[in-house]
PDB file of C-alpha atoms in Angstrom:
ATOM      1  CA  MET J   1      15.649  33.789   0.687  1.00 38.00           C
ATOM      2  CA  GLY J   2      16.747  32.734  -2.769  1.00 40.00           C
ATOM      3  CA  MET J   3      13.998  31.764  -5.188  1.00 41.00           C
ATOM      4  CA  GLU J   4      14.260  29.456  -8.185  1.00 45.00           C
ATOM      5  CA  LYS J   5      11.936  27.506 -10.451  1.00 46.00           C
ATOM      6  CA  CYS J   6      11.811  23.723 -10.257  1.00 47.00           C
ATOM      7  CA  GLY J   7       9.945  20.701 -11.542  1.00 58.00           C
ATOM      8  CA  LEU J   8       7.536  19.076  -9.119  1.00 69.00           C
ATOM      9  CA  THR J   9       6.826  15.356  -8.759  1.00 72.00           C
ATOM     10  CA  LEU J  10       5.092  14.583  -5.482  1.00 75.00           C
ATOM     11  CA  GLN J  11       4.897  11.272  -3.664  1.00 75.00           C
ATOM     12  CA  ARG J  12       1.587   9.950  -2.426  1.00 77.00           C
ATOM     13  CA  GLY J  13       0.944  11.131   1.102  1.00 79.00           C
ATOM     14  CA  ALA J  14       2.681  14.488   0.650  1.00 80.00           C
ATOM     15  CA  LEU J  15       1.131  17.219   2.797  1.00 80.00           C
ATOM     16  CA  LEU J  16       0.010  20.347   0.930  1.00 82.00           C
ATOM     17  CA  LYS J  17      -0.658  23.644   2.696  1.00 81.00           C
ATOM     18  CA  PHE J  18      -3.134  26.004   1.028  1.00 81.00           C
ATOM     19  CA  VAL J  19      -2.672  29.670   1.888  1.00 77.00           C
ATOM     20  CA  ASP J  20      -5.445  32.270   1.735  1.00 75.00           C
ATOM     21  CA  GLU J  21      -3.329  35.412   1.566  1.00 65.00           C
ATOM     22  CA  GLU J  22      -6.310  37.762   1.955  1.00 67.00           C
ATOM     23  CA  LYS J  23      -7.629  36.127   5.135  1.00 67.00           C
ATOM     24  CA  GLY J  24      -4.215  35.054   6.408  1.00 62.00           C
ATOM     25  CA  GLU J  25      -5.453  31.480   6.843  1.00 71.00           C
ATOM     26  CA  THR J  26      -3.644  28.219   6.122  1.00 73.00           C
ATOM     27  CA  THR J  27      -5.434  24.911   5.563  1.00 77.00           C
ATOM     28  CA  GLU J  28      -4.099  21.491   4.617  1.00 80.00           C
ATOM     29  CA  GLY J  29      -4.691  18.735   2.099  1.00 83.00           C
ATOM     30  CA  LEU J  30      -3.156  15.357   1.321  1.00 82.00           C
ATOM     31  CA  PHE J  31      -1.791  14.497  -2.145  1.00 82.00           C
ATOM     32  CA  ILE J  32      -2.958  11.010  -3.200  1.00 81.00           C
ATOM     33  CA  GLY J  33      -2.154  10.870  -6.928  1.00 75.00           C
ATOM     34  CA  PRO J  34      -2.306  10.150  -9.754  1.00 70.00           C
ATOM     35  CA  GLU J  35       1.169   8.724 -10.158  1.00 54.00           C
ATOM     36  CA  ASP J  36       1.783  10.226 -13.608  1.00 59.00           C
ATOM     37  CA  ASN J  37       1.048  13.737 -12.255  1.00 61.00           C
ATOM     38  CA  SER J  38      -1.252  14.522 -15.198  1.00 65.00           C
ATOM     39  CA  ASP J  39      -3.256  16.325 -12.545  1.00 74.00           C
ATOM     40  CA  PHE J  40      -3.338  16.265  -8.748  1.00 78.00           C
ATOM     41  CA  VAL J  41      -5.930  14.537  -6.578  1.00 83.00           C
ATOM     42  CA  VAL J  42      -6.101  16.039  -3.091  1.00 83.00           C
ATOM     43  CA  VAL J  43      -7.996  15.095   0.066  1.00 80.00           C
ATOM     44  CA  PRO J  44      -9.099  18.319   1.842  1.00 78.00           C
ATOM     45  CA  LEU J  45      -8.334  18.088   5.561  1.00 74.00           C
ATOM     46  CA  SER J  46     -10.520  20.893   6.914  1.00 71.00           C
ATOM     47  CA  GLU J  47     -14.155  21.968   6.700  1.00 71.00           C
ATOM     48  CA  THR J  48     -13.093  25.393   5.395  1.00 67.00           C
ATOM     49  CA  MET J  49     -11.642  23.771   2.280  1.00 69.00           C
ATOM     50  CA  LEU J  50     -14.892  21.922   1.567  1.00 68.00           C
ATOM     51  CA  GLN J  51     -16.565  25.266   0.822  1.00 75.00           C
ATOM     52  CA  LYS J  52     -14.371  25.974  -2.217  1.00 79.00           C
ATOM     53  CA  GLN J  53     -15.779  25.672  -5.741  1.00 84.00           C
ATOM     54  CA  VAL J  54     -14.620  24.530  -9.195  1.00 89.00           C
ATOM     55  CA  GLY J  55     -12.488  27.215 -10.835  1.00 87.00           C
ATOM     56  CA  GLU J  56     -11.113  28.711  -7.623  1.00 86.00           C
ATOM     57  CA  ILE J  57      -7.402  29.513  -7.624  1.00 85.00           C
ATOM     58  CA  LEU J  58      -5.266  27.776  -5.011  1.00 83.00           C
ATOM     59  CA  HIS J  59      -1.982  28.971  -3.524  1.00 82.00           C
ATOM     60  CA  ALA J  60      -0.204  25.860  -2.276  1.00 83.00           C
ATOM     61  CA  ARG J  61       3.015  25.044  -0.460  1.00 80.00           C
ATOM     62  CA  CYS J  62       4.744  21.773   0.367  1.00 80.00           C
ATOM     63  CA  MET J  63       8.133  20.321   1.215  1.00 74.00           C
ATOM     64  CA  PHE J  64      10.038  19.001  -1.810  1.00 72.00           C
ATOM     65  CA  GLN J  65      13.618  17.666  -1.624  1.00 68.00           C
ATOM     66  CA  GLY J  66      14.353  19.636   1.534  1.00 62.00           C
ATOM     67  CA  ASP J  67      12.919  22.934   0.314  1.00 68.00           C
ATOM     68  CA  MET J  68       9.595  24.656   0.753  1.00 72.00           C
ATOM     69  CA  VAL J  69       7.893  24.776  -2.650  1.00 78.00           C
ATOM     70  CA  GLN J  70       5.082  27.165  -3.554  1.00 80.00           C
ATOM     71  CA  PHE J  71       2.833  27.146  -6.614  1.00 83.00           C
ATOM     72  CA  ARG J  72      -0.537  28.197  -7.998  1.00 83.00           C
ATOM     73  CA  SER J  73      -3.181  25.732  -9.106  1.00 84.00           C
ATOM     74  CA  LYS J  74      -6.920  25.625  -9.823  1.00 86.00           C
ATOM     75  CA  ILE J  75      -9.766  23.342  -8.752  1.00 87.00           C
ATOM     76  CA  LEU J  76     -10.894  21.320 -11.787  1.00 89.00           C
ATOM     77  CA  LYS J  77     -13.436  19.053 -10.106  1.00 88.00           C
ATOM     78  CA  VAL J  78     -14.971  18.553  -6.659  1.00 88.00           C
ATOM     79  CA  ILE J  79     -15.899  14.986  -5.680  1.00 85.00           C
ATOM     80  CA  ASP J  80     -18.176  14.557  -2.669  1.00 83.00           C
ATOM     81  CA  TYR J  81     -18.668  10.772  -2.480  1.00 78.00           C
ATOM     82  CA  PRO J  82     -17.514   8.426  -1.007  1.00 82.00           C
ATOM     83  CA  VAL J  83     -14.963  10.881   0.452  1.00 81.00           C
ATOM     84  CA  PRO J  84     -14.331  14.565  -0.340  1.00 83.00           C
ATOM     85  CA  LEU J  85     -11.714  14.922  -3.085  1.00 86.00           C
ATOM     86  CA  TRP J  86     -10.396  17.706  -5.287  1.00 85.00           C
ATOM     87  CA  ARG J  87      -8.945  17.236  -8.737  1.00 86.00           C
ATOM     88  CA  ILE J  88      -6.649  20.228  -9.290  1.00 86.00           C
ATOM     89  CA  SER J  89      -4.492  21.352 -12.200  1.00 85.00           C
ATOM     90  CA  VAL J  90      -0.795  20.501 -12.235  1.00 80.00           C
ATOM     91  CA  PRO J  91       1.166  23.666 -11.392  1.00 75.00           C
ATOM     92  CA  THR J  92       3.058  25.195 -14.306  1.00 68.00           C
ATOM     93  CA  ASP J  93       4.999  27.791 -12.284  1.00 73.00           C
ATOM     94  CA  VAL J  94       6.703  26.181  -9.298  1.00 78.00           C
ATOM     95  CA  LYS J  95       9.184  28.072  -7.137  1.00 76.00           C
ATOM     96  CA  LYS J  96      11.229  26.961  -4.185  1.00 67.00           C
ATOM     97  CA  TYR J  97      13.329  28.646  -1.548  1.00 54.00           C
ATOM     98  CA  ASP J  98      15.689  27.369   1.109  1.00 53.00           C
ATOM     99  CA  LEU J  99      14.228  27.597   4.605  1.00 52.00           C
ATOM    100  CA  ARG J 100      17.583  27.218   6.298  1.00 52.00           C
ATOM    101  CA  ASP J 101      19.499  30.112   7.833  1.00 54.00           C
ATOM    102  CA  HIS J 102      22.762  28.596   6.575  1.00 58.00           C
ATOM    103  CA  LYS J 103      23.959  26.833   3.441  1.00 70.00           C
ATOM    104  CA  ARG J 104      22.731  23.248   3.171  1.00 75.00           C
ATOM    105  CA  ILE J 105      25.075  20.464   2.032  1.00 81.00           C
ATOM    106  CA  GLN J 106      24.089  17.058   0.651  1.00 84.00           C
ATOM    107  CA  CYS J 107      25.457  14.064   2.555  1.00 86.00           C
ATOM    108  CA  SER J 108      24.913  10.413   3.416  1.00 89.00           C
ATOM    109  CA  VAL J 109      25.841   9.978   7.071  1.00 89.00           C
ATOM    110  CA  SER J 110      24.525   7.388   9.533  1.00 91.00           C
ATOM    111  CA  ALA J 111      22.613   9.077  12.342  1.00 92.00           C
ATOM    112  CA  SER J 112      20.053   8.489  15.064  1.00 91.00           C
ATOM    113  CA  ILE J 113      17.225  10.550  16.495  1.00 92.00           C
ATOM    114  CA  GLU J 114      16.373   9.976  20.135  1.00 91.00           C
ATOM    115  CA  ALA J 115      13.384  11.035  22.195  1.00 88.00           C
ATOM    116  CA  ILE J 116      14.678   9.953  25.582  1.00 77.00           C
ATOM    117  CA  HIS J 117      11.592  11.134  27.461  1.00 79.00           C
ATOM    118  CA  LYS J 118       9.515   8.402  25.788  1.00 81.00           C
ATOM    119  CA  GLY J 119      12.176   5.817  24.979  1.00 81.00           C
ATOM    120  CA  GLN J 120      12.189   6.341  21.190  1.00 82.00           C
ATOM    121  CA  PHE J 121      15.411   5.604  19.279  1.00 86.00           C
ATOM    122  CA  VAL J 122      15.461   5.460  15.469  1.00 88.00           C
ATOM    123  CA  THR J 123      18.497   5.074  13.195  1.00 90.00           C
ATOM    124  CA  GLY J 124      18.686   6.371   9.647  1.00 90.00           C
ATOM    125  CA  ILE J 125      20.662   8.512   7.215  1.00 92.00           C
ATOM    126  CA  LEU J 126      21.304  12.255   7.133  1.00 90.00           C
ATOM    127  CA  ARG J 127      20.360  13.332   3.606  1.00 87.00           C
ATOM    128  CA  ASP J 128      21.317  16.989   4.001  1.00 87.00           C
ATOM    129  CA  ILE J 129      22.490  19.258   6.798  1.00 88.00           C
ATOM    130  CA  SER J 130      23.337  22.872   7.612  1.00 86.00           C
ATOM    131  CA  LYS J 131      24.574  24.600  10.739  1.00 85.00           C
ATOM    132  CA  SER J 132      20.967  25.257  11.737  1.00 86.00           C
ATOM    133  CA  GLY J 133      19.171  22.033  10.804  1.00 88.00           C
ATOM    134  CA  ALA J 134      19.068  18.754   8.906  1.00 89.00           C
ATOM    135  CA  ARG J 135      16.866  16.211   7.163  1.00 88.00           C
ATOM    136  CA  CYS J 136      16.990  12.553   8.204  1.00 89.00           C
ATOM    137  CA  ILE J 137      15.649   9.631   6.182  1.00 89.00           C
ATOM    138  CA  PHE J 138      14.488   6.397   7.793  1.00 85.00           C
ATOM    139  CA  GLN J 139      13.159   3.181   6.323  1.00 77.00           C
ATOM    140  CA  SER J 140       9.385   3.350   6.587  1.00 63.00           C
ATOM    141  CA  THR J 141       7.548   0.821   8.738  1.00 57.00           C
ATOM    142  CA  ASP J 142       4.054  -0.621   8.638  1.00 54.00           C
ATOM    143  CA  ALA J 143       3.040   1.703  11.481  1.00 54.00           C
ATOM    144  CA  PRO J 144       0.491   4.283  10.243  1.00 55.00           C
ATOM    145  CA  GLU J 145       2.084   7.100  12.234  1.00 68.00           C
ATOM    146  CA  SER J 146       5.579   8.509  12.696  1.00 75.00           C
ATOM    147  CA  PRO J 147       7.276   7.599  16.008  1.00 82.00           C
ATOM    148  CA  PHE J 148       7.843  11.342  16.488  1.00 85.00           C
ATOM    149  CA  GLU J 149       5.585  14.395  16.631  1.00 85.00           C
ATOM    150  CA  MET J 150       5.770  17.929  15.236  1.00 82.00           C
ATOM    151  CA  ASP J 151       7.660  20.356  17.524  1.00 84.00           C
ATOM    152  CA  GLU J 152       8.912  17.441  19.638  1.00 90.00           C
ATOM    153  CA  LYS J 153      12.328  17.964  21.237  1.00 91.00           C
ATOM    154  CA  VAL J 154      14.806  15.246  20.289  1.00 94.00           C
ATOM    155  CA  THR J 155      18.548  14.591  20.133  1.00 94.00           C
ATOM    156  CA  LEU J 156      20.447  13.959  16.893  1.00 94.00           C
ATOM    157  CA  ARG J 157      23.600  11.833  17.129  1.00 92.00           C
ATOM    158  CA  CYS J 158      26.074  11.107  14.337  1.00 91.00           C
ATOM    159  CA  THR J 159      29.757  10.663  13.540  1.00 88.00           C
ATOM    160  CA  PHE J 160      30.563  13.352  11.013  1.00 81.00           C
ATOM    161  CA  PRO J 161      33.407  12.789   8.487  1.00 79.00           C
ATOM    162  CA  GLY J 162      36.605  14.624   9.445  1.00 78.00           C
ATOM    163  CA  ILE J 163      35.465  15.365  13.004  1.00 82.00           C
ATOM    164  CA  PRO J 164      36.710  13.000  15.751  1.00 85.00           C
ATOM    165  CA  GLY J 165      34.161  11.465  18.093  1.00 88.00           C
ATOM    166  CA  GLU J 166      30.376  11.469  18.120  1.00 91.00           C
ATOM    167  CA  GLN J 167      28.520  14.718  17.512  1.00 90.00           C
ATOM    168  CA  SER J 168      25.154  15.465  19.074  1.00 91.00           C
ATOM    169  CA  ALA J 169      22.639  18.285  18.864  1.00 92.00           C
ATOM    170  CA  LEU J 170      19.422  19.119  20.654  1.00 93.00           C
ATOM    171  CA  CYS J 171      16.726  19.666  18.025  1.00 92.00           C
ATOM    172  CA  LYS J 172      13.083  20.364  17.391  1.00 90.00           C
ATOM    173  CA  ILE J 173      11.151  18.447  14.739  1.00 89.00           C
ATOM    174  CA  THR J 174       9.835  20.840  12.092  1.00 84.00           C
ATOM    175  CA  GLU J 175       8.609  18.494   9.337  1.00 83.00           C
ATOM    176  CA  ILE J 176       7.380  14.900   9.124  1.00 83.00           C
ATOM    177  CA  LEU J 177       6.779  13.269   5.737  1.00 79.00           C
ATOM    178  CA  LYS J 178       5.819   9.576   5.609  1.00 75.00           C
ATOM    179  CA  THR J 179       5.475   7.544   2.423  1.00 73.00           C
ATOM    180  CA  GLU J 180       5.268   3.812   1.742  1.00 71.00           C
ATOM    181  CA  ASP J 181       9.047   3.615   1.367  1.00 75.00           C
ATOM    182  CA  GLU J 182      10.538   6.076   3.825  1.00 80.00           C
ATOM    183  CA  LEU J 183      10.063   8.445   6.727  1.00 83.00           C
ATOM    184  CA  SER J 184      11.598  11.906   6.261  1.00 85.00           C
ATOM    185  CA  ILE J 185      12.168  14.057   9.361  1.00 88.00           C
ATOM    186  CA  GLY J 186      13.161  17.729   9.196  1.00 87.00           C
ATOM    187  CA  ILE J 187      14.842  19.074  12.331  1.00 90.00           C
ATOM    188  CA  ARG J 188      16.071  22.476  13.517  1.00 88.00           C
ATOM    189  CA  PHE J 189      19.027  22.650  15.898  1.00 90.00           C
ATOM    190  CA  ALA J 190      18.561  24.454  19.212  1.00 88.00           C
ATOM    191  CA  GLU J 191      22.056  25.925  18.855  1.00 87.00           C
ATOM    192  CA  TYR J 192      24.518  26.672  16.042  1.00 82.00           C
ATOM    193  CA  ALA J 193      26.227  23.400  15.002  1.00 83.00           C
ATOM    194  CA  TRP J 194      29.890  24.377  14.703  1.00 84.00           C
ATOM    195  CA  TRP J 195      30.906  20.916  13.454  1.00 81.00           C
ATOM    196  CA  VAL J 196      28.915  21.211  10.208  1.00 82.00           C
ATOM    197  CA  PRO J 197      30.952  22.565   7.243  1.00 74.00           C
ATOM    198  CA  PRO J 198      31.864  25.050   5.882  1.00 68.00           C
ATOM    199  CA  TYR J 199      34.341  26.008   8.605  1.00 58.00           C
ATOM    200  CA  HIS J 200      35.034  29.640   7.660  1.00 49.00           C
TER     201      HIS J 200
END
């Protein structure tokens, strides 16, 4: 996978995964601010994380603009009350790599995701797509949860420019990111999508 450095500005509610490479364990935290990114405030989401101390190095990963981003940070302060919080340093060395098996292209195509088994049907926009997967953006609602679940099997439907008729693909949901403004769903196709360019 290709690696490159990038700037990192996270939205509130972004899910961070902290990797302990020695133990082979992955835990999670929730980014809650501050908005100017002078440092990061994180809500630890597991009891294992609550055992960490000020000064400990963190290896973190998160989704950023369709890519998996990884960076190093350090715990600056541990807050216990009224809820457990970490204040961690802003990463200075951020790298990202494309998770897709095929080249991703940027697009803006109307699409829908359907979970027929439970009567869910949501329309939105394809932000990017490859022959093996895509990312769909939907207007966020007041509901606290996404209408879909991780690893749920769904159907993507869209009319792709230059290809006659409606295209559809069976998919599995691989990423769910919900903010105040939008719901971002990452999906992986069950089969190679021939109708996605390039065509050579």
